[in-house]
Coordinates of C-alpha atoms in Angstrom, one line a residue:
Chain A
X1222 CA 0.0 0.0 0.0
X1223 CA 1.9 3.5 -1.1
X1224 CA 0.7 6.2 1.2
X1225 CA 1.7 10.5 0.9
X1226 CA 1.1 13.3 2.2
X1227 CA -0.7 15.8 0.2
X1228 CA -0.4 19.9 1.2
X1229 CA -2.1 22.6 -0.2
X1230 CA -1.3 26.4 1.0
X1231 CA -3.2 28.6 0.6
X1232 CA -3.6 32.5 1.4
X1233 CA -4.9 31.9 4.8
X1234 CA -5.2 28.3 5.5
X1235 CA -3.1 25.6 4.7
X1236 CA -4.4 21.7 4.3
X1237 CA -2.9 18.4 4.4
X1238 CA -3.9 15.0 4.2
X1239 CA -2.3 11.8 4.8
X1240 CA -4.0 9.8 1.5
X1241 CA -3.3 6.6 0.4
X1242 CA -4.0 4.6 -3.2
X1243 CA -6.7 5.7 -4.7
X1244 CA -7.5 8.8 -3.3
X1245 CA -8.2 7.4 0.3
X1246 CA -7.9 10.1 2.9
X1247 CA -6.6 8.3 6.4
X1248 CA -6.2 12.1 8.3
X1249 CA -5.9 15.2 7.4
X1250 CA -5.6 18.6 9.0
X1251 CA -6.3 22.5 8.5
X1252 CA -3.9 24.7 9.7
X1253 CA -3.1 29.0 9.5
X1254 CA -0.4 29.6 6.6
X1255 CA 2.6 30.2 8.0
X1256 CA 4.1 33.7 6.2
X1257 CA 7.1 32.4 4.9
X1258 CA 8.6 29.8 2.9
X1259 CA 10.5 28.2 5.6
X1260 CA 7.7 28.3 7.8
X1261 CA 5.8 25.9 4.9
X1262 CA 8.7 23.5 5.0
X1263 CA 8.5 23.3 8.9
X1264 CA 5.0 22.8 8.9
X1265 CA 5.3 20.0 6.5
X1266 CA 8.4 18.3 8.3
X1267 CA 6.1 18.6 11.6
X1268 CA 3.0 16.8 10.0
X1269 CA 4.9 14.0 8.1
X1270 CA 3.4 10.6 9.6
X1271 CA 5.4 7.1 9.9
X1272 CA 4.8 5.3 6.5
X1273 CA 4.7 7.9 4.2
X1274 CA 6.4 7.6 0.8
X1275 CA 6.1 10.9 -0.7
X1276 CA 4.5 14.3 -0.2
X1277 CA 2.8 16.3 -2.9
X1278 CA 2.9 20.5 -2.0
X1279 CA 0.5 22.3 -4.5
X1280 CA 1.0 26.4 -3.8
X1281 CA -0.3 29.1 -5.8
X1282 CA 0.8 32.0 -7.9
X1283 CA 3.4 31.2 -10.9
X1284 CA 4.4 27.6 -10.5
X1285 CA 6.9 25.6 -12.5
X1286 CA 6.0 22.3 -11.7
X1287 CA 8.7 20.5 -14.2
X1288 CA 11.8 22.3 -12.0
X1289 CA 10.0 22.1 -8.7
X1290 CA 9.9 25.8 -8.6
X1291 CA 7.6 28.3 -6.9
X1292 CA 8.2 31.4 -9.5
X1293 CA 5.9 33.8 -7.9
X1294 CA 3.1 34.3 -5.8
X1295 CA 1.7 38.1 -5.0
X1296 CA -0.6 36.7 -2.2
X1297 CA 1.8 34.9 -0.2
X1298 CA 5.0 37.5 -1.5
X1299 CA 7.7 34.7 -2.7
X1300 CA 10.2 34.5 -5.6
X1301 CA 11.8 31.6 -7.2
X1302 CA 10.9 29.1 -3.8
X1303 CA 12.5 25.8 -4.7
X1304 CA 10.0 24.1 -3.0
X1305 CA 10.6 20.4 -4.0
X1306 CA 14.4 20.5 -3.2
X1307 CA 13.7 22.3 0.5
X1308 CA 11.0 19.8 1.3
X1309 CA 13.1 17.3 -0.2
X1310 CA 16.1 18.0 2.2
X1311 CA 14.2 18.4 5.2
X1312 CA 12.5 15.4 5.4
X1313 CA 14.5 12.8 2.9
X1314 CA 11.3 12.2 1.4
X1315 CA 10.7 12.9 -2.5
X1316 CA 8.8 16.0 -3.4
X1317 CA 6.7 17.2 -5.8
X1318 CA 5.4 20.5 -6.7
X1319 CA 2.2 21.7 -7.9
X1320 CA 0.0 24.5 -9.0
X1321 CA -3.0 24.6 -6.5
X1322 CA -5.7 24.8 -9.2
X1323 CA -4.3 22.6 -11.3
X1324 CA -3.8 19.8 -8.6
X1325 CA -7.4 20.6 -7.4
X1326 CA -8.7 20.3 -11.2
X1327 CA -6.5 16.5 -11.2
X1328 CA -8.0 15.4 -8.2
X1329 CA -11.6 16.3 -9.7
X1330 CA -11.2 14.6 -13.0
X1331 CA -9.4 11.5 -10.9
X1332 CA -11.6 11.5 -7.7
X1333 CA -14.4 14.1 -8.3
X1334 CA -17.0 15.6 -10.8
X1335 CA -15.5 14.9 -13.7
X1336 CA -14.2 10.9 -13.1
X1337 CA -13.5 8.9 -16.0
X1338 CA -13.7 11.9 -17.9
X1339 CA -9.8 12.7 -20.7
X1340 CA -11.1 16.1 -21.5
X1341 CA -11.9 18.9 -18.8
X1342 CA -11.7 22.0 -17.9
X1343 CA -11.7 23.0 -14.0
X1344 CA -13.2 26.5 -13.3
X1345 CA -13.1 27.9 -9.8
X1346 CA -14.5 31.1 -9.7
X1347 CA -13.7 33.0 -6.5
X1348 CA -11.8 36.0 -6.0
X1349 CA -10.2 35.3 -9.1
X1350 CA -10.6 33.5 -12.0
X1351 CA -8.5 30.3 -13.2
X1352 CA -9.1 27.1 -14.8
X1353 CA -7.2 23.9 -15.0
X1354 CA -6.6 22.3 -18.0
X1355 CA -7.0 18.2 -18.8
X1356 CA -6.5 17.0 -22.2
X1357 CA -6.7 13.4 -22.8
X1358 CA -6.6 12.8 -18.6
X1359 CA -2.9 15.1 -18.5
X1360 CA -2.8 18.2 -16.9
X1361 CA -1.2 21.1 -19.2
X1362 CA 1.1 23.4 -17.2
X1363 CA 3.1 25.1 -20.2
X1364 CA 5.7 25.7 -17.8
X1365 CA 3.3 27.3 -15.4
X1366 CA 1.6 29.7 -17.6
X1367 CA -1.7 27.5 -18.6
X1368 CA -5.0 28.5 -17.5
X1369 CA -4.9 32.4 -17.1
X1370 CA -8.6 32.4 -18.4
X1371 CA -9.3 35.2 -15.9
X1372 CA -7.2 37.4 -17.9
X1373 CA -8.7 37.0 -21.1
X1374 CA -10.6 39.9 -22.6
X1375 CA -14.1 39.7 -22.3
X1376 CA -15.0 42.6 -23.9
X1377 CA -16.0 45.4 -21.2
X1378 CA -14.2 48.7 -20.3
X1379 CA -13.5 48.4 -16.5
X1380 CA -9.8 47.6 -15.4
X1381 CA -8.2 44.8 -13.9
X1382 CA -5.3 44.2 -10.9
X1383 CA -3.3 42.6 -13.7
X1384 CA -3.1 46.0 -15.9
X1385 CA -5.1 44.8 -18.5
X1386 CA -8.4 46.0 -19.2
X1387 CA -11.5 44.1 -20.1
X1388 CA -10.5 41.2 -18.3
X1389 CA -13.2 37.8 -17.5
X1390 CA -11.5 38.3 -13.5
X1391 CA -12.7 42.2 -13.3
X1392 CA -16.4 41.4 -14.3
X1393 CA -17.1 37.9 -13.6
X1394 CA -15.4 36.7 -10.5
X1395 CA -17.4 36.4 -7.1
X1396 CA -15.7 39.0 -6.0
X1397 CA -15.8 41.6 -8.9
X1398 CA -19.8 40.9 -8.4
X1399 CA -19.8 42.0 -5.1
X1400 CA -17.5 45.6 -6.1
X1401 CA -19.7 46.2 -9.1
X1402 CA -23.0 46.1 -7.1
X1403 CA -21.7 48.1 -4.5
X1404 CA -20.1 50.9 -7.0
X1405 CA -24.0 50.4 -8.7
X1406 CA -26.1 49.9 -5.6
X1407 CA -24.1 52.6 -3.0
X1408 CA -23.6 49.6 -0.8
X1409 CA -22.2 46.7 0.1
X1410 CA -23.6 42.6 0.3
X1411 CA -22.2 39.3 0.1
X1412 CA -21.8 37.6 -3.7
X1413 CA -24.9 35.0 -2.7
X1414 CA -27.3 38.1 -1.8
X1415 CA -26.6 40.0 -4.9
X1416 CA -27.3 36.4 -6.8
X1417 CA -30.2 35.9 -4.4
X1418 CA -31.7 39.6 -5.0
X1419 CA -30.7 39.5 -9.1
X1420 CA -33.3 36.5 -8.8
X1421 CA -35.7 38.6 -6.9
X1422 CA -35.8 40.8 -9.6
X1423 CA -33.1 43.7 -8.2
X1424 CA -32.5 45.6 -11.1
X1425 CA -28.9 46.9 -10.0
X1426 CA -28.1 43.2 -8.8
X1427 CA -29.3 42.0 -12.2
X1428 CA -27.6 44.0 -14.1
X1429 CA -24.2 42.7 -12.7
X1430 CA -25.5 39.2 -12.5
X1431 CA -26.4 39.3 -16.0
X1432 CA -22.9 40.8 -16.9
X1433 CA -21.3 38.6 -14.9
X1434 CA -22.8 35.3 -16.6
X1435 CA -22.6 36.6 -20.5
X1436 CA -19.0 37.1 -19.9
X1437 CA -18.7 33.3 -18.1
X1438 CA -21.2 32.6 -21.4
X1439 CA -18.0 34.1 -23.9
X1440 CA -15.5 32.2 -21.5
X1441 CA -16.9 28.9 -21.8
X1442 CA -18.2 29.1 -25.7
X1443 CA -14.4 29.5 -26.3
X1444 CA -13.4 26.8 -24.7
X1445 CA -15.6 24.7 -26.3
X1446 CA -14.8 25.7 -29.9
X1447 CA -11.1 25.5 -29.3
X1448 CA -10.5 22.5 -26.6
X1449 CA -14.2 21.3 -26.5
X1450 CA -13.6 19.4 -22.8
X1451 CA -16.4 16.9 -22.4
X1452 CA -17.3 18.7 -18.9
X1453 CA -16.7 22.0 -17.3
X1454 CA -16.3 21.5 -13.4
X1455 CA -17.3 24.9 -12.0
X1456 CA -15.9 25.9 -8.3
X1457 CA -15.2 28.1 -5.9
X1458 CA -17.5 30.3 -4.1
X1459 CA -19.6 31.2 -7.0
X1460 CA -20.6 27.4 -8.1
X1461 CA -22.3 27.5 -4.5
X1462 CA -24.7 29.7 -5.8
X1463 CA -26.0 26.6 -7.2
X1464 CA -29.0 26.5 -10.1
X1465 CA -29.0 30.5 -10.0
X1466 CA -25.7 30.0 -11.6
X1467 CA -25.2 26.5 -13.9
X1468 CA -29.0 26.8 -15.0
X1469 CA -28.9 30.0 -17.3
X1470 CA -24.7 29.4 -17.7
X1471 CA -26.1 26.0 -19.7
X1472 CA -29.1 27.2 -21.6
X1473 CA -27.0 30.5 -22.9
X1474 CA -24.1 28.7 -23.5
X1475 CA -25.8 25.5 -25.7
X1476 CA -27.5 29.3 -27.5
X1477 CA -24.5 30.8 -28.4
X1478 CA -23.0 27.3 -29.8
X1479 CA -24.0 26.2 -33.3
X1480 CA -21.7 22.4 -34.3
X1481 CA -19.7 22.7 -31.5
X1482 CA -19.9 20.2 -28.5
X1483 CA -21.7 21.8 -25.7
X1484 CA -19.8 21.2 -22.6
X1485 CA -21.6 19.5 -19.3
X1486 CA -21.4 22.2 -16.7
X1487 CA -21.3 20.5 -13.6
X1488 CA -20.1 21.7 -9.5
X1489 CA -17.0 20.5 -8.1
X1490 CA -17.6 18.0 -6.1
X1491 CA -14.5 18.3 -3.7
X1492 CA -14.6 21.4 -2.3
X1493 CA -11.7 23.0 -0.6
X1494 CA -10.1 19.7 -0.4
X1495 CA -9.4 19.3 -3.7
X1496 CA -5.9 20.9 -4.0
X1497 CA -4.8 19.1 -1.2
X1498 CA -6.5 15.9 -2.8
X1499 CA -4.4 16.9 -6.0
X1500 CA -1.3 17.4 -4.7
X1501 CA -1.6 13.9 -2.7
X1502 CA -2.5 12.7 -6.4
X1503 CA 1.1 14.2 -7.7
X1504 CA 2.6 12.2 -4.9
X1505 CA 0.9 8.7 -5.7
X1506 CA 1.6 9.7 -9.7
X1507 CA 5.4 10.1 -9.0
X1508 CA 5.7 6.8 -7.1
X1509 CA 4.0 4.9 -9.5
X1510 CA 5.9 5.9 -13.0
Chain B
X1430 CA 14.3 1.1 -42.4
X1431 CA 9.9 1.7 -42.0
X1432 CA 8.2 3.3 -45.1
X1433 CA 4.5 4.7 -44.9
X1434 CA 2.3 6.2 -47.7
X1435 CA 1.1 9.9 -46.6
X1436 CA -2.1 10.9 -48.0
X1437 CA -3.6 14.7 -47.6
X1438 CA -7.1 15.2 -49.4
X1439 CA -8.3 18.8 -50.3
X1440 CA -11.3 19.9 -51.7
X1441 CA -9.5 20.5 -55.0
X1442 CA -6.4 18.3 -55.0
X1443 CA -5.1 14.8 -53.1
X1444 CA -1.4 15.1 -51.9
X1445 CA 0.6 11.5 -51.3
X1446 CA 3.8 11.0 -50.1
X1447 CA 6.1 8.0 -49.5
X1448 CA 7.6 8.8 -46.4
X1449 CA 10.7 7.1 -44.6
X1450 CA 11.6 7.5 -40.7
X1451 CA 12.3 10.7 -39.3
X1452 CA 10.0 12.4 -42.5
X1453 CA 12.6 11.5 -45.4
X1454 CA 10.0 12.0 -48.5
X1455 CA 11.1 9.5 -51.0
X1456 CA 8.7 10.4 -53.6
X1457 CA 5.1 12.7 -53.6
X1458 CA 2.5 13.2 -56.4
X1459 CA -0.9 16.0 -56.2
X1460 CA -3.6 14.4 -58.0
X1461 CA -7.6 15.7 -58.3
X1462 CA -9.2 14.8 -55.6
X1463 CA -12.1 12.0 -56.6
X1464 CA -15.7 13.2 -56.2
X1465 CA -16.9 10.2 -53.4
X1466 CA -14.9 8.1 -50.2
X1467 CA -15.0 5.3 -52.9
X1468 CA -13.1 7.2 -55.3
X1469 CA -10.5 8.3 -52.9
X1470 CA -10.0 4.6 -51.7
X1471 CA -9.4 3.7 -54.8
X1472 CA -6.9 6.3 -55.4
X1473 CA -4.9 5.1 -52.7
X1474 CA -5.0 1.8 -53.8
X1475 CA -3.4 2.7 -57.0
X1476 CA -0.5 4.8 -55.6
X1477 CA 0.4 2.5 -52.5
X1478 CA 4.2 0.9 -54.1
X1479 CA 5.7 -1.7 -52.6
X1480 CA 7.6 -1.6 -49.4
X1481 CA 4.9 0.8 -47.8
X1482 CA 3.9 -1.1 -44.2
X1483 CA 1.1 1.5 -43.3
X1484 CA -1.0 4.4 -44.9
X1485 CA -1.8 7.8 -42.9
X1486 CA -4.8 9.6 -44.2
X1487 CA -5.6 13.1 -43.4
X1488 CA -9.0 14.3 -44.4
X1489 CA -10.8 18.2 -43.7
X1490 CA -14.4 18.2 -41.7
X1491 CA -15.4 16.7 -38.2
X1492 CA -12.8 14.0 -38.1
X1493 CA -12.9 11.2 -34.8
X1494 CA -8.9 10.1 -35.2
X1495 CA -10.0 7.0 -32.4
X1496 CA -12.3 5.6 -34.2
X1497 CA -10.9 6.3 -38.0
X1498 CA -14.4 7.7 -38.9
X1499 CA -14.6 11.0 -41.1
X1500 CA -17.8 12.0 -39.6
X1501 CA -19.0 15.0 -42.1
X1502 CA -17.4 17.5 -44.4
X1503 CA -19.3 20.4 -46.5
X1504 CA -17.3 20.8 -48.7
X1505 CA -16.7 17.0 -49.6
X1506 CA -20.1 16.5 -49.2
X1507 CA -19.8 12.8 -46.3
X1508 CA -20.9 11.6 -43.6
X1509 CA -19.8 9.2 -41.0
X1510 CA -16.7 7.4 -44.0
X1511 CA -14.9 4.6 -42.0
X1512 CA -12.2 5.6 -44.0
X1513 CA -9.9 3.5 -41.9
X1514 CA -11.4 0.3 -42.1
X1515 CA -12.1 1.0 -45.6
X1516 CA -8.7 1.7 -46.7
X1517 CA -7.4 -1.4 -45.0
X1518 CA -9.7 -3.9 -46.4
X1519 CA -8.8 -2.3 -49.6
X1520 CA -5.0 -2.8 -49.1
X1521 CA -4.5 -4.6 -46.6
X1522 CA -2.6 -2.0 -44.4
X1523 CA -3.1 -0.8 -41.6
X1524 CA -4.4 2.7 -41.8
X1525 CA -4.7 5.9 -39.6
X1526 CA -7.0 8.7 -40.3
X1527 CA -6.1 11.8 -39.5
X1528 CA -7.7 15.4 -39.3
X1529 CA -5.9 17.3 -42.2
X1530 CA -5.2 20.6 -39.9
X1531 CA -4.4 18.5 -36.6
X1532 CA -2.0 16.0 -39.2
X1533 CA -0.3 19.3 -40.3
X1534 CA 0.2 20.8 -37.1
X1535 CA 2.0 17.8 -36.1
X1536 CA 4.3 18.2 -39.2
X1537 CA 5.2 22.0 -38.6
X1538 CA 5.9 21.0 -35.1
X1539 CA 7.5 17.8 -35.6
X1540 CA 9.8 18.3 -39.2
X1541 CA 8.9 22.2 -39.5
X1542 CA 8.4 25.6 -38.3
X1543 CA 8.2 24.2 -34.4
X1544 CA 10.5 21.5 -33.8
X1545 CA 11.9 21.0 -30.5
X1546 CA 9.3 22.4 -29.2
X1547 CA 6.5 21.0 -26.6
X1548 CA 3.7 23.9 -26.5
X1549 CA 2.5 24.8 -29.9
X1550 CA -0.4 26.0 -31.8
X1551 CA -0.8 25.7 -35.3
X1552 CA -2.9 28.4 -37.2
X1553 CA -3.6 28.2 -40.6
X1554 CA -5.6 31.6 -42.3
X1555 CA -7.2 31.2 -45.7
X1556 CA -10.5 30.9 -46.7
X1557 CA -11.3 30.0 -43.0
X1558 CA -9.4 29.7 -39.8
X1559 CA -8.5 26.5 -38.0
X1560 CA -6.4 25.6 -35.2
X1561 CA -4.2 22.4 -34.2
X1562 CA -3.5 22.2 -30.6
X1563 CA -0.1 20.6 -29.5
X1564 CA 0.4 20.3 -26.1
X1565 CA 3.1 18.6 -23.8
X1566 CA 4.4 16.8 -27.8
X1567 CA 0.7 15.2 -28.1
X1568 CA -2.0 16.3 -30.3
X1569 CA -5.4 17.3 -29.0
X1570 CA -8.2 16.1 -30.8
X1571 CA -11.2 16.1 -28.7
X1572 CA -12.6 13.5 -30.5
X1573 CA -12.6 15.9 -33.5
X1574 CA -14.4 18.9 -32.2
X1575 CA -10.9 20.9 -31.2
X1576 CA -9.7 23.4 -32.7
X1577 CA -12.1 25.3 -34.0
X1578 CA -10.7 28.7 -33.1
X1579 CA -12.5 30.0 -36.4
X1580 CA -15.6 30.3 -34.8
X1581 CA -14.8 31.7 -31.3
X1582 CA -16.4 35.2 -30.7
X1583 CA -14.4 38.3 -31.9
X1584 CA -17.0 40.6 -30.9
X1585 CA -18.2 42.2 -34.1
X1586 CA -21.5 41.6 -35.6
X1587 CA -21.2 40.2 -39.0
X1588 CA -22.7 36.9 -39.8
X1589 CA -20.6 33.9 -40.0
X1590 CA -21.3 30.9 -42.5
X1591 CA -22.2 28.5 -39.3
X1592 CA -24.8 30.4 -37.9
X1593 CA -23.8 32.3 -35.4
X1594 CA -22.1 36.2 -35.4
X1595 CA -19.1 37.4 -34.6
X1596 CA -16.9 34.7 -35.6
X1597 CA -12.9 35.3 -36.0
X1598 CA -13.0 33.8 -39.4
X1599 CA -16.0 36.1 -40.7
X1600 CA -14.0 39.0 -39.6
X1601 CA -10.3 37.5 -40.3
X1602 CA -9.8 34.7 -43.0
X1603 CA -8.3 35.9 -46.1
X1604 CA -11.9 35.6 -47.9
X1605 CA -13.1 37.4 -45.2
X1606 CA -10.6 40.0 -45.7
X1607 CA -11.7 40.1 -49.4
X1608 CA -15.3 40.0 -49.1
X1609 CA -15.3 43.2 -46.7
X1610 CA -12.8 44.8 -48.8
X1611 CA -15.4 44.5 -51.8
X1612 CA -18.3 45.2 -49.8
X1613 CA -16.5 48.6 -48.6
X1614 CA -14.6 49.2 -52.2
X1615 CA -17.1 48.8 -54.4
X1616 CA -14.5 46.2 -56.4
X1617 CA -12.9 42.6 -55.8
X1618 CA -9.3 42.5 -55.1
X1619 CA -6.8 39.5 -54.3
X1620 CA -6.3 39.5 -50.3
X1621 CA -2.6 39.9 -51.0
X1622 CA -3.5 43.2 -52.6
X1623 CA -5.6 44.4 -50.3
X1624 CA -2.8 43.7 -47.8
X1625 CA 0.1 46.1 -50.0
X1626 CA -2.8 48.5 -50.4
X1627 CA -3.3 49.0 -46.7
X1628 CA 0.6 49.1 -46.0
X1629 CA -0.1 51.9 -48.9
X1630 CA -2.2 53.5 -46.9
X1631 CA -5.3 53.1 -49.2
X1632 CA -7.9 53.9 -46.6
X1633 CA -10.6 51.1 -47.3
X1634 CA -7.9 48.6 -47.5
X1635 CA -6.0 49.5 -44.2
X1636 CA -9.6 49.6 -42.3
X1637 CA -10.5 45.9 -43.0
X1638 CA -7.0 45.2 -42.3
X1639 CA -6.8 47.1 -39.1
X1640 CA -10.0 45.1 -38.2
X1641 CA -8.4 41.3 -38.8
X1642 CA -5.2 42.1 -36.9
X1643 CA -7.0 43.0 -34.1
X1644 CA -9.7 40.1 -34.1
X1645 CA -6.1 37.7 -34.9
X1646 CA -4.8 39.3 -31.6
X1647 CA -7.1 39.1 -29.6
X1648 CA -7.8 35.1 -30.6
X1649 CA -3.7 34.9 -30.0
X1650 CA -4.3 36.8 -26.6
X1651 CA -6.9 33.7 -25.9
X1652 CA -4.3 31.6 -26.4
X1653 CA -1.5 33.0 -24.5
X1654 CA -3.6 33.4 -21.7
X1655 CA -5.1 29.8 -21.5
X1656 CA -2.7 27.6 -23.2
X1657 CA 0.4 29.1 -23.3
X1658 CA 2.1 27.6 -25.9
X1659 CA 5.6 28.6 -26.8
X1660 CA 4.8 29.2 -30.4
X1661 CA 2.6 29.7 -32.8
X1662 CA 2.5 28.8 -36.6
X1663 CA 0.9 31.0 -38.5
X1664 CA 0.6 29.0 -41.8
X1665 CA -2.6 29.3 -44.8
X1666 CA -2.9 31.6 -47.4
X1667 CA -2.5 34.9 -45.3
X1668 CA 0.9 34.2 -43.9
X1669 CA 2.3 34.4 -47.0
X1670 CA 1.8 38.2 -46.6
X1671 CA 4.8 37.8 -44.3
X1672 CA 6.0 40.7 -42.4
X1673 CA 2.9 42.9 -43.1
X1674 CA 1.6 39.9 -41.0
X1675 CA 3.7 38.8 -38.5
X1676 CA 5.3 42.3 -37.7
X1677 CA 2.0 44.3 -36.7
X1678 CA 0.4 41.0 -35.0
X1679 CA 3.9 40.7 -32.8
X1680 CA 3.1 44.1 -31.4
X1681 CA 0.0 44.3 -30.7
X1682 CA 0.4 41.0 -29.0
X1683 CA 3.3 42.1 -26.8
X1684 CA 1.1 45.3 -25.6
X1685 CA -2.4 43.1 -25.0
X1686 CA -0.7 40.9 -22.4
X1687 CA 0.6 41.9 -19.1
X1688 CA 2.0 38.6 -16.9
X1689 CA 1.7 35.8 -19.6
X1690 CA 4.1 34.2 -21.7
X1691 CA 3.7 35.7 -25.1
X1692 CA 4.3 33.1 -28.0
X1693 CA 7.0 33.6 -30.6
X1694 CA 5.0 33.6 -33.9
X1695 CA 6.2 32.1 -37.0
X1696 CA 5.2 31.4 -40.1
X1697 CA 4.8 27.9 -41.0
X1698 CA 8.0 25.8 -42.8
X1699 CA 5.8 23.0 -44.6
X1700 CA 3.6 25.1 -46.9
X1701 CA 1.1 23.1 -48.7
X1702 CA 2.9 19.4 -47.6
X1703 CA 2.5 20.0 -44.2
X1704 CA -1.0 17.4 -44.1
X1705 CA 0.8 15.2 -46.2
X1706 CA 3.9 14.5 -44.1
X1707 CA 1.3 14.9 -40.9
X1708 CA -0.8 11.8 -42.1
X1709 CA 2.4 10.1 -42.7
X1710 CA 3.9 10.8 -39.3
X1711 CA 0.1 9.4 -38.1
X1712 CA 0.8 6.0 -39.9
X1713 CA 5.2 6.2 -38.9
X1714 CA 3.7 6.6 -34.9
X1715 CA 1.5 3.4 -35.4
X1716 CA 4.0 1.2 -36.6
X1717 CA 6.5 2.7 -33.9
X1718 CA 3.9 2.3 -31.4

């Protein structure tokens, strides 16, 4: 039986799971990020159990996950982190590093919403935008640059934290919803109220709402024409809005299609376990080959 | 020493190629192509010589490369062609169909404009616009529905020929580029004329230009943000207009994106033989395989 620890930090919180073949979770733990890089590697060396094999570290930002290499991450303020070798060294066990949405989209096409599935695209939609790409049941890195879809243009005038204008991120993310209706509405709510009241018939909130899902429309018809994945796994805190969200998503996007294969648009179904679930997956991958 | 017969069918003309290990062409002919599947089987049985241990075929249309089924083509007028099966009954090779654009892409990145290299995209501009997508060395297929950046959504609203509006190729193909430029000039001209005419600053000309650069960068933008690949072939009809091209797209490119990796784009190497040597690298992979 091989058996790894799989870590996932993230801004605030940082996850890890001992998993074994399979996907089987035997533990795992939530714990606050510590703020720097060495603090990661000492958290890991402290949660490594008897028996593991390997550990899988998924982090995000810029990742190269062919060198082992955490390029850059603005959130967590770290350059050029060779992640794999310090973990490596601390705790003689082999490392391997990974992107945290694209381990969390792995471990959804292995384990979650999209199993059994070669082609799919994972799309969590929270504060940002970013998907994970899977093409014939392989993740695409491109050196870590895959899967800025929040930066594409989506065709609207309002700037975005990357310097771009137009961007999917600055109109359609959970949390571009909530600064839009509040610039609109002269005050603030959470995402799932401005959803909740767009469905109520708010005219401010469904004005943004509607914004928000023809550019996820224009997002998603691209995909389709150009990598036409089988199934779209929606998450982060926006898929929790639930039918509100992958009900007109669907019926505008199967609109705007004419020969292309409509996508299935279903939620994640792992939730915020998923990177760590991933980067367990990266673990169990490298022992295998 | 292997030896494969590469076969490339156009709506006008059918390339074949004998093709030795490593894309050595021994010999090639261009023949009509035949008005029906039957026709074309035949064809190949008649230039298969001896020595050849398997046939690659690459055909245009919806294309399913698993199941070595050309499922429809317009402008050839099928439906659902077991071309594979067919072919090998007939010659009692083993045959691999290919998609021409996807068997072409392979070429330029394997024998032409992208070798060496792992991330590549493959863009062909003439009468429409396709895409082959090469990712990690391995062609993405989608079980014949990638790759069909032509019809993505540049955001203007002229018709396109498959129904929906906006289209990148109803704004950027070279017919495209001619059939506004008549619409708008009163009078037909060659695309490459239209092209020297804008660079002449013939202000019809320079508009509908001005127009498909920026619907080609934004589609490049798409790319670069989601897929990253490390270059991209530019290859079709309007590549030949060279720098006029390449120069003005490399610009605009470099100033649209912010944090991504921006693609080195190239014309393509191949020309009109890159489908031919693609289908016969299709039929060298099987036997190496």
């Amino acid at each position: 039986m091989t058996r790894v620890l799989g870590v996932d930090v993230g801004g605030t919180d940082t996850k890890a799971a001992v998993v074994e073949d399979g996907g089987v979770v035997l533990a795992s733990r939530t714990l606050p990020t510590p703020r720097s890089p060495g603090g990661i590697v000492d958290l890991i060396a402290a949660e490594v159990p008897g028996g593991v094999q390997a550990i899988g570290l998924a982090v995000p930002g810029l990742v190269d996950e062919r060198r082992g290499v955490a390029v850059w991450s603005e959130n967590l303020d770290w350059q050029d982190v060779p992640f794999a070798d310090l973990v490596c060294e601390r705790t003689g066990l082999p490392t391997v590093l990974g992107h945290d949405v694209r381990a969390g989209g792995l471990a959804e096409s292995r384990l979650g919403a999209a199993r059994g599935i070669r082609d799919v695209v994972f799309l969590p939609i929270g504060t940002g935008i970013a998907a994970a790409v899977i093409l014939g049941g392989r993740l695409h890195a491109a050196d870590g640059y895959a899967g800025e879809i929040g930066h594409v243009d989506a065709g609207h005038s309002e700037p975005c934290l990357c310097g771009a204008t137009g961007c999917l991120e600055a109109i359609a993310s959970a949390a571009a919803i909530a600064r839009r209706y509040e610039a609109r509405a002269g005050r603030a709510a959470p995402t799932r109220e401005i959803v909740a009241a767009a469905q109520d018939g708010d005219p401010v909130a469904a004005e943004v709402w509607e914004e928000a899902l023809d550019a996820l429309t224009g997002a998603l018809a691209w995909l389709a024409s150009v990598l036409a994945p089988e199934v779209v796994v929606v998450g982060g805190g926006l898929s929790r809005a639930g039918d509100a969200l992958f009900e007109p998503l669907t019926e505008r996007l199967a609109r705007r299609l004419t020969f292309q294969r409509v996508p299935r648009l279903v939620p994640a179904a792992l939730g915020d376990r998923a990177g760590c679930l991933g980067a367990a997956l990266l673990a169990l991958d490298y022992l295998t080959d």
